[in-house]
Coordinates of C-alpha atoms in Angstrom, one line a residue:
Chain S
X1 CA 114.3 35.3 -34.8
X2 CA 116.7 33.6 -36.6
X3 CA 119.5 35.1 -35.4
X4 CA 118.6 33.9 -32.0
X5 CA 118.1 30.7 -33.1
X6 CA 121.9 30.6 -34.0
X7 CA 122.8 32.0 -30.7
X8 CA 120.6 29.8 -29.1
X9 CA 121.9 27.2 -31.2
X10 CA 125.6 28.3 -30.0
X11 CA 125.1 27.9 -26.1
X12 CA 123.3 24.4 -26.7
X13 CA 126.2 24.0 -28.9
X14 CA 129.0 24.8 -26.1
X15 CA 127.2 23.0 -23.5
X16 CA 126.9 19.6 -25.3
X17 CA 130.5 19.8 -26.4
X18 CA 131.6 19.1 -22.9
X19 CA 129.4 16.1 -22.6
X20 CA 131.3 13.4 -24.4
X21 CA 127.8 11.3 -24.9
X22 CA 125.7 14.3 -26.6
X23 CA 122.8 12.6 -26.3
X24 CA 120.1 15.1 -26.6
X25 CA 122.1 17.6 -29.0
X26 CA 120.6 18.7 -31.7
X27 CA 121.9 17.2 -35.1
X28 CA 122.0 19.9 -36.7
X29 CA 123.8 23.5 -35.7
X30 CA 125.2 26.6 -36.7
X31 CA 127.7 27.3 -34.3
X32 CA 129.8 30.6 -36.0
X33 CA 128.4 32.5 -39.6
X34 CA 131.6 34.9 -40.9
X35 CA 131.6 37.2 -43.8
X36 CA 133.1 35.7 -46.4
X37 CA 135.0 38.5 -49.1
X38 CA 135.9 35.7 -51.7
X39 CA 132.1 34.7 -52.2
X40 CA 130.0 36.2 -54.9
X41 CA 127.4 38.4 -54.0
X42 CA 125.4 35.8 -55.1
X43 CA 126.5 32.9 -53.0
X44 CA 127.4 31.5 -49.7
X45 CA 129.2 28.9 -48.3
X46 CA 128.6 26.0 -45.9
X47 CA 131.2 24.4 -43.6
X48 CA 130.4 21.3 -42.2
X49 CA 132.4 19.3 -39.4
X50 CA 130.6 15.8 -38.5
X51 CA 130.9 14.8 -34.9
X52 CA 132.1 10.5 -35.8
X53 CA 135.4 10.5 -35.7
X54 CA 134.3 6.7 -38.3
X55 CA 133.1 9.4 -40.7
X56 CA 135.8 10.7 -41.6
X57 CA 137.4 10.3 -45.6
X58 CA 134.2 8.9 -46.2
X59 CA 131.6 9.9 -48.8
X60 CA 128.4 11.7 -47.9
X61 CA 125.3 12.4 -49.5
X62 CA 123.9 15.6 -49.2
X63 CA 120.8 17.2 -50.8
X64 CA 120.1 21.0 -51.0
X65 CA 116.5 21.2 -51.7
X66 CA 116.1 18.3 -52.5
X67 CA 119.2 18.3 -55.4
X68 CA 121.2 15.8 -54.6
X69 CA 124.8 15.6 -54.3
X70 CA 127.9 13.6 -52.6
X71 CA 131.3 15.2 -50.9
X72 CA 134.0 13.6 -49.0
X73 CA 134.5 14.5 -45.3
X74 CA 138.4 15.3 -45.1
X75 CA 141.0 13.5 -42.1
X76 CA 139.9 16.5 -39.7
X77 CA 135.4 15.8 -40.2
X78 CA 135.2 18.4 -42.7
X79 CA 133.6 19.2 -45.3
X80 CA 132.7 22.7 -47.5
X81 CA 130.6 23.6 -50.5
X82 CA 129.0 26.5 -51.5
X83 CA 126.0 27.2 -52.8
X84 CA 123.6 29.8 -54.1
X85 CA 121.7 32.0 -51.3
X86 CA 118.5 32.1 -50.2
X87 CA 115.9 29.8 -48.0
X88 CA 117.5 25.6 -48.5
X89 CA 116.6 22.8 -47.3
X90 CA 119.5 20.5 -46.2
X91 CA 119.4 16.3 -46.3
X92 CA 122.4 14.4 -45.4
X93 CA 122.7 10.5 -45.4
X94 CA 126.2 8.8 -43.7
X95 CA 125.6 5.0 -44.5
X96 CA 123.4 2.6 -43.0
X97 CA 124.4 3.0 -39.6
X98 CA 124.1 6.7 -38.9
X99 CA 120.1 8.1 -39.2
X100 CA 119.7 10.7 -41.7
X101 CA 119.7 14.5 -41.2
X102 CA 117.1 17.1 -42.7
X103 CA 116.9 21.0 -41.8
X104 CA 113.5 22.8 -42.0
X105 CA 113.7 25.4 -44.1
X106 CA 116.7 27.9 -43.0
X107 CA 118.4 31.2 -44.9
X108 CA 121.3 31.2 -45.8
X109 CA 122.9 35.0 -46.5
X110 CA 124.7 36.2 -49.3
X111 CA 128.7 36.6 -48.5
X112 CA 128.5 34.5 -45.8
X113 CA 130.2 30.9 -44.3
X114 CA 128.6 29.0 -42.5
X115 CA 130.4 26.9 -39.6
X116 CA 127.9 23.8 -38.8
X117 CA 128.4 21.1 -37.0
X118 CA 126.8 17.9 -37.8
X119 CA 125.4 14.8 -35.2
X120 CA 124.4 11.8 -37.2
X121 CA 122.8 9.4 -34.6
X122 CA 123.2 6.1 -34.7
X123 CA 120.5 4.1 -36.5
X124 CA 122.4 1.2 -34.7
X125 CA 119.8 -0.3 -32.3
X126 CA 120.1 -3.7 -30.0
X127 CA 117.3 -5.9 -30.5
X128 CA 116.4 -10.0 -29.8
X129 CA 116.3 -11.3 -33.3
X130 CA 113.4 -14.5 -31.8
X131 CA 112.3 -17.5 -32.7
X132 CA 113.9 -17.9 -36.0
X133 CA 112.4 -21.4 -36.9
X134 CA 113.5 -23.2 -39.9
X135 CA 111.4 -25.9 -42.1
X136 CA 112.9 -28.0 -44.5
X137 CA 110.7 -30.1 -46.9
X138 CA 112.6 -31.6 -49.6
X139 CA 111.6 -33.5 -52.6
X140 CA 112.9 -37.2 -51.1
X141 CA 114.7 -37.7 -48.1
X142 CA 117.6 -36.1 -47.9
X143 CA 120.6 -34.6 -45.6
X144 CA 121.2 -32.0 -45.0
X145 CA 123.2 -29.5 -43.5
X146 CA 122.4 -26.0 -42.3
X147 CA 124.7 -23.4 -41.0
X148 CA 124.2 -19.8 -39.5
X149 CA 126.6 -17.0 -41.0
X150 CA 126.3 -14.1 -38.3
X151 CA 128.3 -11.3 -36.2
X152 CA 126.0 -11.7 -33.4
X153 CA 126.1 -14.4 -31.3
X154 CA 123.0 -17.3 -30.7
X155 CA 121.4 -16.8 -27.2
X156 CA 119.1 -19.6 -27.5
X157 CA 119.2 -22.7 -30.2
X158 CA 116.9 -25.8 -30.0
X159 CA 117.6 -28.3 -30.8
X160 CA 121.2 -27.3 -30.2
X161 CA 123.5 -25.9 -32.7
X162 CA 126.6 -27.4 -32.8
X163 CA 128.7 -25.1 -35.3
X164 CA 125.5 -26.2 -37.4
X165 CA 123.1 -28.9 -37.7
X166 CA 123.6 -32.4 -39.6
X167 CA 120.3 -34.1 -39.8
X168 CA 117.5 -35.9 -42.0
X169 CA 114.1 -34.4 -43.1
X170 CA 111.6 -35.9 -45.1
X171 CA 109.7 -34.5 -47.7
X172 CA 106.5 -33.9 -45.2
X173 CA 108.8 -31.6 -43.2
X174 CA 109.6 -34.3 -40.4
X175 CA 113.6 -33.2 -39.4
X176 CA 115.9 -36.5 -38.1
X177 CA 118.1 -35.0 -35.4
X178 CA 120.7 -37.3 -33.1
X179 CA 117.4 -40.2 -33.1
X180 CA 114.9 -37.4 -32.1
X181 CA 112.3 -36.1 -34.9
X182 CA 111.3 -32.6 -34.8
X183 CA 109.1 -30.2 -37.8
X184 CA 111.6 -27.5 -36.8
X185 CA 114.5 -25.9 -36.4
X186 CA 115.1 -23.0 -34.0
X187 CA 117.8 -20.2 -33.3
X188 CA 117.6 -16.4 -31.6
X189 CA 120.1 -13.9 -31.3
X190 CA 121.1 -10.5 -29.6
X191 CA 122.2 -8.4 -32.1
X192 CA 122.9 -5.2 -33.5
X193 CA 121.1 -4.2 -36.0
X194 CA 120.8 -0.8 -37.8
X195 CA 117.4 0.9 -37.9
X196 CA 118.0 2.5 -41.6
X197 CA 117.3 -1.2 -43.2
X198 CA 113.8 -0.4 -42.2
X199 CA 111.9 1.8 -44.6
X200 CA 109.5 3.7 -42.1
X201 CA 107.4 5.1 -45.1
X202 CA 106.5 1.4 -45.6
X203 CA 104.8 -1.0 -43.5
X204 CA 101.4 -0.6 -42.0
X205 CA 100.0 0.9 -38.6
X206 CA 97.4 -1.6 -37.4
X207 CA 95.2 -1.7 -34.7
X208 CA 94.7 -4.2 -32.5
X209 CA 91.8 -5.8 -33.3
X210 CA 92.6 -6.0 -37.0
X211 CA 95.8 -7.5 -35.7
X212 CA 94.9 -11.1 -36.0
X213 CA 93.4 -10.6 -39.5
X214 CA 96.2 -8.7 -40.9
X215 CA 98.7 -11.2 -39.6
X216 CA 96.9 -14.6 -41.2
X217 CA 96.4 -12.8 -44.5
X218 CA 99.9 -11.5 -44.9
X219 CA 101.4 -15.1 -44.3
X220 CA 98.7 -16.7 -46.8
X221 CA 100.2 -14.2 -49.3
X222 CA 103.4 -15.3 -48.6
X223 CA 102.8 -19.3 -49.1
X224 CA 102.4 -20.5 -44.9
X225 CA 100.5 -23.1 -44.9
X226 CA 98.6 -23.6 -41.5
X227 CA 100.8 -25.4 -39.5
X228 CA 103.6 -23.5 -40.0
X229 CA 100.3 -20.1 -39.7
X230 CA 99.8 -21.6 -36.0
X231 CA 103.5 -21.5 -34.9
X232 CA 103.9 -17.6 -36.2
X233 CA 100.9 -16.8 -35.0
X234 CA 100.6 -18.7 -31.6
X235 CA 103.9 -16.9 -31.1
X236 CA 103.8 -13.5 -31.9
X237 CA 99.8 -12.5 -31.8
X238 CA 99.6 -12.9 -28.1
X239 CA 103.3 -10.9 -27.4
X240 CA 101.4 -8.1 -29.9
X241 CA 97.7 -7.8 -29.3
X242 CA 97.7 -5.9 -25.9
X243 CA 98.9 -2.3 -28.1
X244 CA 96.7 -0.8 -29.9
X245 CA 98.6 0.2 -32.5
X246 CA 101.4 -1.0 -34.2
X247 CA 103.8 -0.3 -36.5
X248 CA 104.9 -3.2 -38.9
X249 CA 107.4 -3.9 -41.2
X250 CA 108.0 -7.2 -43.0
X251 CA 111.5 -8.0 -44.8
X252 CA 111.2 -11.2 -47.1
X253 CA 113.9 -13.5 -48.2
X254 CA 117.6 -12.1 -49.0
X255 CA 116.6 -9.0 -47.2
X256 CA 117.1 -11.5 -44.3
X257 CA 120.5 -11.8 -44.8
X258 CA 121.1 -9.0 -42.0
X259 CA 119.8 -11.3 -39.5
X260 CA 121.9 -14.3 -40.3
X261 CA 122.9 -15.9 -43.7
X262 CA 121.7 -19.0 -44.1
X263 CA 124.4 -21.9 -45.4
X264 CA 122.0 -24.7 -46.4
X265 CA 123.6 -27.9 -48.1
X266 CA 122.4 -28.9 -50.9
X267 CA 121.8 -26.3 -51.7
X268 CA 117.4 -25.5 -51.6
X269 CA 115.9 -24.7 -54.5
X270 CA 113.5 -22.3 -53.0
X271 CA 114.7 -20.2 -49.7
X272 CA 112.1 -18.0 -48.3
X273 CA 112.5 -16.1 -45.5
X274 CA 109.8 -14.2 -44.1
X275 CA 110.4 -11.1 -41.0
X276 CA 108.5 -9.0 -39.1
X277 CA 109.5 -6.4 -37.0
X278 CA 107.5 -4.4 -35.7
X279 CA 106.9 -1.7 -32.4
X280 CA 104.1 -0.5 -30.3
X281 CA 102.4 2.7 -32.4
X282 CA 101.7 5.3 -29.2
X283 CA 100.6 8.1 -30.3
X284 CA 99.1 7.7 -34.3
X285 CA 99.1 11.6 -35.2
X286 CA 102.9 11.7 -35.3
X287 CA 103.0 8.7 -38.0
X288 CA 102.3 9.4 -41.9
X289 CA 100.3 6.4 -43.4
X290 CA 103.2 4.1 -45.1
X291 CA 102.4 2.8 -48.6
X292 CA 101.9 -0.7 -48.4
X293 CA 104.3 -3.4 -48.6
X294 CA 103.4 -5.9 -51.6
X295 CA 104.5 -9.4 -50.1
X296 CA 105.8 -11.5 -53.0
X297 CA 104.8 -15.4 -52.9
X298 CA 107.2 -18.0 -52.1
X299 CA 107.0 -21.3 -54.7
X300 CA 106.7 -24.4 -52.8
X301 CA 108.4 -25.5 -56.0
X302 CA 111.3 -28.8 -55.1
X303 CA 113.5 -28.5 -52.1
X304 CA 112.0 -25.5 -50.5
X305 CA 113.3 -24.0 -47.3
X306 CA 111.3 -21.9 -45.3
X307 CA 112.5 -19.8 -42.1
X308 CA 110.1 -17.2 -40.1
X309 CA 111.9 -14.6 -37.5
X310 CA 111.3 -11.5 -36.1
X311 CA 112.2 -8.7 -34.0
X312 CA 110.5 -5.7 -32.1
X313 CA 112.2 -2.9 -32.4
X314 CA 112.6 -0.6 -28.9
Chain L
X1 CA 106.2 -32.6 3.8
X2 CA 107.8 -29.8 6.2
X3 CA 105.6 -27.2 5.0
X4 CA 102.6 -29.1 5.6
X5 CA 103.0 -30.1 9.0
X6 CA 104.3 -26.6 9.8
X7 CA 100.7 -25.4 7.9
X8 CA 99.0 -27.7 10.2
X9 CA 100.8 -26.4 12.9
X10 CA 100.0 -22.8 12.3
X11 CA 96.6 -24.0 11.4
X12 CA 96.2 -25.2 14.9
X13 CA 97.7 -22.0 16.1
X14 CA 95.5 -19.8 14.5
X15 CA 93.1 -21.3 16.1
X16 CA 94.5 -20.8 19.5
X17 CA 94.6 -17.2 18.3
X18 CA 91.9 -16.3 16.8
X19 CA 90.1 -17.9 20.3
X20 CA 92.2 -14.7 21.8
X21 CA 91.6 -12.5 19.7
X22 CA 87.8 -12.5 20.6
X23 CA 89.7 -10.5 23.7
X24 CA 92.2 -8.9 22.9
X25 CA 90.8 -6.9 19.3
X26 CA 87.2 -6.5 20.4
X27 CA 87.7 -3.0 18.5
X28 CA 88.5 -4.5 15.5
X29 CA 85.5 -6.9 14.9
X30 CA 86.0 -7.1 11.4
X31 CA 90.2 -8.9 12.0
X32 CA 90.1 -12.3 11.6
X33 CA 92.9 -13.7 13.3
X34 CA 95.9 -10.8 13.9
X35 CA 98.7 -10.5 11.8
X36 CA 101.3 -9.5 14.8
X37 CA 100.9 -11.7 18.0
X38 CA 103.1 -11.1 20.7
X39 CA 104.2 -14.3 22.5
X40 CA 106.4 -12.8 24.9
X41 CA 108.6 -10.1 26.8
X42 CA 111.2 -10.0 28.7
X43 CA 113.7 -7.7 30.4
X44 CA 117.6 -7.7 28.9
X45 CA 119.6 -5.9 31.9
X46 CA 122.1 -5.5 29.0
X47 CA 120.1 -3.0 27.5
X48 CA 120.6 0.6 28.3
X49 CA 117.3 2.6 29.9
X50 CA 116.1 4.4 26.7
X51 CA 116.9 0.4 24.1
X52 CA 113.7 -2.0 23.7
X53 CA 114.4 -4.9 21.2
X54 CA 111.2 -6.2 18.9
X55 CA 112.1 -9.6 17.6
X56 CA 109.8 -10.6 15.2
X57 CA 109.3 -14.2 13.8
X58 CA 107.4 -15.3 10.8
X59 CA 105.3 -18.4 11.4
X60 CA 104.8 -19.8 8.3
X61 CA 107.0 -18.9 5.3
X62 CA 108.4 -22.1 3.1
X63 CA 112.5 -21.9 3.0
X64 CA 112.5 -19.6 0.0
X65 CA 112.3 -17.2 2.9
X66 CA 115.5 -17.9 4.4
X67 CA 118.1 -15.4 4.0
X68 CA 115.3 -13.3 1.7
X69 CA 115.4 -9.6 2.4
X70 CA 112.5 -7.9 3.1
X71 CA 111.3 -4.1 3.8
X72 CA 109.9 -3.1 6.6
X73 CA 108.8 0.4 8.5
X74 CA 109.0 1.4 12.4
X75 CA 107.1 4.9 12.8
X76 CA 106.9 5.3 8.8
X77 CA 110.4 5.1 8.4
X78 CA 111.4 2.1 6.0
X79 CA 114.7 -0.2 6.6
X80 CA 114.8 -3.5 4.7
X81 CA 116.2 -6.8 6.9
X82 CA 117.8 -10.0 5.8
X83 CA 115.6 -12.8 7.2
X84 CA 117.9 -15.2 9.4
X85 CA 116.1 -18.1 10.9
X86 CA 112.7 -16.1 9.4
X87 CA 113.3 -13.6 11.8
X88 CA 114.2 -10.2 12.3
X89 CA 115.1 -7.5 15.0
X90 CA 114.5 -3.8 15.4
X91 CA 116.1 -2.1 17.8
X92 CA 114.8 0.9 18.8
X93 CA 113.7 3.0 22.4
X94 CA 110.9 2.3 25.0
X95 CA 107.2 3.2 23.8
X96 CA 104.7 3.3 21.1
X97 CA 105.5 1.8 18.0
X98 CA 103.7 0.9 14.7
X99 CA 105.3 -1.5 11.8
X100 CA 104.3 -2.2 8.1
X101 CA 106.2 -5.2 6.5
X102 CA 106.9 -6.3 3.3
X103 CA 107.8 -9.7 2.2
X104 CA 107.1 -9.9 -1.4
X105 CA 103.9 -10.1 -4.1
X106 CA 103.4 -13.1 -2.8
X107 CA 101.5 -11.5 0.6
X108 CA 99.3 -9.0 1.7
X109 CA 101.4 -5.9 3.6
X110 CA 101.0 -6.4 7.2
X111 CA 100.1 -3.4 9.7
X112 CA 101.1 -3.4 13.1
X113 CA 98.4 -2.1 15.5
X114 CA 100.3 1.2 17.9
X115 CA 102.7 -1.9 19.9
X116 CA 104.0 -0.7 22.9
X117 CA 107.3 -1.6 24.5
X118 CA 109.0 -0.6 28.0
X119 CA 112.4 -0.3 29.0
X120 CA 115.3 -3.0 28.7
X121 CA 112.3 -5.4 26.9
X122 CA 112.7 -7.6 24.4
X123 CA 109.1 -8.3 23.1
X124 CA 109.1 -11.5 20.5
X125 CA 105.7 -11.3 17.8
X126 CA 104.8 -14.1 16.1
X127 CA 104.6 -12.8 12.5
X128 CA 101.1 -14.4 10.4
X129 CA 101.8 -12.5 6.7
X130 CA 98.5 -13.2 4.5
X131 CA 98.8 -15.0 1.1
X132 CA 97.8 -11.9 -1.5
X133 CA 96.1 -12.4 -5.0
X134 CA 98.1 -11.9 -7.6
X135 CA 97.3 -12.2 -12.0
X136 CA 99.2 -14.5 -13.4
X137 CA 98.6 -15.0 -17.4
X138 CA 98.3 -18.9 -18.3
X139 CA 100.1 -18.5 -21.2
X140 CA 100.5 -21.2 -24.2
X141 CA 98.4 -24.3 -23.0
X142 CA 98.7 -26.4 -26.5
X143 CA 96.5 -29.4 -26.5
X144 CA 97.4 -32.3 -29.2
X145 CA 95.5 -34.9 -29.7
X146 CA 96.1 -38.6 -30.6
X147 CA 92.7 -40.3 -31.4
X148 CA 93.7 -44.7 -32.4
X149 CA 91.4 -43.5 -35.7
X150 CA 90.9 -40.5 -37.8
X151 CA 87.4 -39.3 -35.8
X152 CA 85.7 -36.2 -34.3
X153 CA 86.1 -34.7 -32.1
X154 CA 85.5 -31.8 -30.0
X155 CA 87.4 -29.9 -27.1
X156 CA 86.2 -27.4 -24.8
X157 CA 88.3 -25.2 -22.7
X158 CA 86.6 -23.4 -19.8
X159 CA 89.5 -21.7 -17.9
X160 CA 89.6 -20.4 -14.1
X161 CA 90.1 -16.9 -15.3
X162 CA 89.7 -14.9 -19.2
X163 CA 90.0 -16.4 -21.8
X164 CA 92.2 -14.0 -24.1
X165 CA 92.9 -15.7 -26.9
X166 CA 92.2 -19.4 -29.2
X167 CA 94.0 -20.5 -31.7
X168 CA 92.3 -21.6 -34.2
X169 CA 89.8 -19.9 -33.4
X170 CA 87.5 -21.5 -30.6
X171 CA 83.7 -20.6 -31.0
X172 CA 82.3 -22.5 -27.3
X173 CA 84.3 -25.2 -28.7
X174 CA 86.8 -26.5 -31.4
X175 CA 85.1 -29.6 -33.3
X176 CA 88.2 -31.1 -35.0
X177 CA 89.5 -34.2 -37.2
X178 CA 91.7 -35.4 -35.6
X179 CA 93.8 -38.3 -37.2
X180 CA 97.2 -40.6 -35.4
X181 CA 99.6 -39.2 -36.0
X182 CA 98.1 -35.7 -34.4
X183 CA 97.4 -34.1 -37.4
X184 CA 94.2 -31.6 -36.4
X185 CA 91.6 -31.2 -39.1
X186 CA 89.8 -27.8 -38.5
X187 CA 88.1 -25.3 -41.0
X188 CA 89.7 -27.0 -44.0
X189 CA 92.9 -26.4 -42.6
X190 CA 95.7 -29.0 -40.8
X191 CA 97.3 -28.0 -37.1
X192 CA 99.8 -29.6 -34.8
X193 CA 97.9 -28.4 -32.0
X194 CA 94.6 -26.2 -30.3
X195 CA 96.0 -23.4 -28.4
X196 CA 94.7 -21.2 -25.8
X197 CA 95.4 -18.5 -23.6
X198 CA 94.5 -17.1 -20.6
X199 CA 94.7 -15.0 -17.3
X200 CA 93.6 -15.6 -14.0
X201 CA 94.2 -14.7 -10.2
X202 CA 96.6 -17.0 -7.9
X203 CA 96.9 -17.6 -4.5
X204 CA 99.9 -18.5 -3.2
X205 CA 98.1 -20.6 -0.5
X206 CA 98.1 -23.6 -2.1
X207 CA 101.7 -24.1 -3.7
X208 CA 104.9 -24.9 -1.8
X209 CA 108.0 -23.5 -2.2
X210 CA 109.7 -26.2 -0.3
X211 CA 109.0 -29.2 -3.1
X212 CA 110.1 -28.1 -6.8
X213 CA 113.3 -27.8 -8.8
X214 CA 115.9 -24.9 -8.0
X215 CA 118.3 -24.5 -11.6
X216 CA 120.2 -22.3 -12.6
X217 CA 119.2 -20.8 -15.8
X218 CA 122.2 -21.6 -18.4
X219 CA 120.8 -25.1 -17.6
X220 CA 117.5 -24.9 -19.1
X221 CA 117.6 -26.9 -21.5
X222 CA 119.1 -30.3 -20.3
X223 CA 116.9 -30.0 -17.4
X224 CA 113.7 -29.7 -19.5
X225 CA 114.6 -32.0 -21.8
X226 CA 115.5 -34.9 -18.5
X227 CA 112.3 -33.3 -16.9
X228 CA 109.6 -33.8 -20.1
X229 CA 111.4 -37.2 -21.1
X230 CA 110.6 -38.5 -17.5
X231 CA 107.1 -37.2 -18.4
X232 CA 106.9 -38.8 -21.6
X233 CA 106.8 -36.0 -24.0
X234 CA 107.9 -37.0 -27.3
X235 CA 110.8 -34.8 -29.1
X236 CA 107.9 -32.8 -31.4
X237 CA 106.2 -31.9 -28.2
X238 CA 109.5 -31.2 -26.6
X239 CA 110.4 -28.9 -28.8
X240 CA 107.4 -26.6 -28.7
X241 CA 107.5 -26.7 -24.7
X242 CA 111.8 -25.8 -24.4
X243 CA 111.6 -23.5 -27.5
X244 CA 108.6 -21.3 -26.1
X245 CA 110.1 -21.0 -22.5
X246 CA 113.3 -21.9 -22.8
X247 CA 114.9 -18.1 -24.5
X248 CA 112.3 -16.9 -21.7
X249 CA 114.5 -18.5 -18.9
X250 CA 117.8 -18.8 -19.8
X251 CA 118.9 -15.4 -18.5
X252 CA 117.8 -16.0 -15.3
X253 CA 121.2 -17.3 -12.5
X254 CA 118.6 -19.0 -10.3
X255 CA 114.4 -20.2 -11.1
X256 CA 112.6 -21.7 -9.1
X257 CA 110.2 -24.4 -10.7
X258 CA 107.3 -26.9 -10.4
X259 CA 105.0 -28.7 -12.0
X260 CA 102.4 -29.4 -12.3
X261 CA 100.4 -32.7 -13.4
X262 CA 96.4 -34.2 -14.2
X263 CA 94.4 -33.0 -11.5
X264 CA 96.3 -30.3 -10.7
X265 CA 96.0 -28.5 -13.7
X266 CA 92.4 -27.8 -12.9
X267 CA 93.5 -24.5 -10.8
X268 CA 93.8 -23.6 -14.8
X269 CA 91.2 -24.0 -16.8
X270 CA 88.4 -27.5 -17.1
X271 CA 88.8 -29.5 -20.3
X272 CA 86.1 -31.5 -21.5
X273 CA 86.8 -34.0 -24.6
X274 CA 84.1 -35.9 -26.1
X275 CA 84.3 -38.4 -26.4
X276 CA 86.2 -39.0 -24.0
X277 CA 89.6 -39.9 -23.7
X278 CA 91.4 -42.5 -22.3
X279 CA 94.1 -40.8 -20.9
X280 CA 94.0 -37.1 -20.8
X281 CA 98.2 -36.2 -19.5
X282 CA 98.3 -32.2 -18.4
X283 CA 101.7 -30.9 -17.6
X284 CA 102.1 -27.5 -16.1
X285 CA 105.4 -25.4 -15.7
X286 CA 105.0 -22.7 -12.5
X287 CA 108.7 -20.8 -12.5
X288 CA 110.1 -17.9 -10.8
X289 CA 113.3 -16.3 -11.2
X290 CA 114.6 -16.2 -7.3
X291 CA 118.5 -14.5 -6.5
X292 CA 119.5 -17.6 -4.1
X293 CA 120.0 -20.9 -4.7
X294 CA 118.5 -24.1 -2.3
X295 CA 117.0 -27.1 -2.2
X296 CA 114.0 -27.7 -2.7
X297 CA 113.1 -31.6 -2.0
X298 CA 112.6 -33.4 -6.0
X299 CA 108.9 -33.5 -6.8
X300 CA 107.8 -37.3 -8.2
X301 CA 106.9 -36.7 -12.1
X302 CA 104.1 -39.2 -13.1
X303 CA 104.7 -40.7 -16.9
X304 CA 102.1 -40.2 -19.2
X305 CA 100.1 -42.3 -20.5
X306 CA 100.2 -42.9 -24.4
X307 CA 97.9 -46.1 -24.9
X308 CA 94.3 -45.9 -26.7
X309 CA 93.2 -42.3 -27.3
X310 CA 95.6 -39.9 -26.0
X311 CA 95.8 -36.2 -25.1
X312 CA 98.3 -34.4 -24.2
X313 CA 98.2 -30.5 -23.0
X314 CA 101.0 -28.5 -21.2
X315 CA 101.1 -24.6 -20.6
X316 CA 103.0 -22.9 -17.7
X317 CA 103.1 -19.5 -15.7
X318 CA 105.7 -17.3 -14.6
X319 CA 105.2 -16.0 -11.3
X320 CA 106.6 -13.0 -9.8
X321 CA 107.4 -12.7 -6.6
X322 CA 109.0 -9.0 -7.4
X323 CA 109.4 -6.5 -4.5
X324 CA 106.6 -4.3 -6.0
X325 CA 106.3 -1.7 -2.7
X326 CA 102.6 0.3 -3.1
X327 CA 104.5 2.6 -1.3

């Protein structure tokens, strides 16, 4: 069975090498296996080739049977480790921009040198970061400047963002910008997002019938007031409610810098940010029940800024 | 005006045809009026013996369809044609032929009977496509209440279609306390607006594509600001409108936009508000992405009356004129 697997994966390897993009190449495949007389009767040697050029000379984290170690990938994309022989489960992590690779149990024989190709998949997904809106609640009427620091392009802003927003805000949240009044500032952008940011073991799987209540509860816990809540819910709920089941993952405060950093002058006492990432879940079976996320509560004391946004994951 | 007169002409014409159809379509008694009406037949000496030409003329299409492509099939073989002056021709052989013509989702697909054509003949047919019924989502109508003094108000929305979502939740109606600054108190919470959304059937028969606006997606913010200013939106309401619709519209090269105001909005829902507002101002936008530019006749936008107890409602719907051929 094992040999069959090896032969099979070698065939796949030779086919997929021809194809530069390798969309369907397996993450992990043993391409060759040789006797190595330098090994003791108990040892096995594993030489890995990492397909991603950008990974050359960088550190890789790996685990053999859950015991973690690191190695450096050389100029040619290779790294080698010696291990005791036997049945092993391997895991590899190459930074945030790639998905982790983990294998099933594989039998590595003593005295053998295995050549293995690792094909890391990009975890970068293009997402639309939708409708972040920013509310400002200073303690007194204050002139405020806000700029967004991000690598992606803004696709829509309102009122118009011109290297930033410069406006006057009132304690009740009213924003005066170019002689017009607003409740919030709006921006939207198209971003390359590393999916590894999301810890899929956490979050919530919500049935459509419970979605509204779940959102209300989560927003209440974070400290939204009813007006902010209705802006959030009337935007997201209609888009989400037709899905049978949804996976929902929240990101809070500093975690949201991955979407954009907010530069606010004068510096608010509290910057509260609340982002929701979600995707439809088609086959419930394939999802382990994630661990609930604890929602931090923000404090509305002093000059407070609240921002909410979100994205549907593909 | 163009299309109204054109539609009247068409209606008159249809009456004549209905009369005709009594005779010519006796066998298929259920059909009210034919979609294909043979207007003339002539012989063209320049054609070869084994050649004949069908000429199809649409009688009731809006300017929008000028130069649009349509899909047709002759004897089951599919082709495309560009509507030049609402016409297209099909060159074929003498004998009997069956046509199917598909314009887009606004119309039902048209099926001809077996049309017989002679050698060297050019037969002209008038086409009368029927409007289809499409399902639309009436999106995000928001209702703002501005009473003269703090007071209890009940608001009932009776949608033409099926209600999909209300927020805060409406049970039969919303019973709220509204303030002159627009803040709505409901179940001990404060809101800026009442939200509802529905899904309903829609038919293009009353929808004139010759009146409205064609706008490039990239100019959408300026365009909407301009029109909403004309209508009398304040900047808070305008931001709610533009931040909802703008991002959905900005990436389309061209958009057709049409506004519906006040009573025209009854086609989407009726509002029952107690006590009776002095002025209920409703403003809906229908829009659809289009492939080419044309110049429809601009609409007249009437201005909100915000005196006394006033209500503002805005909403809209994206219409799809996709060419989704069933086969």
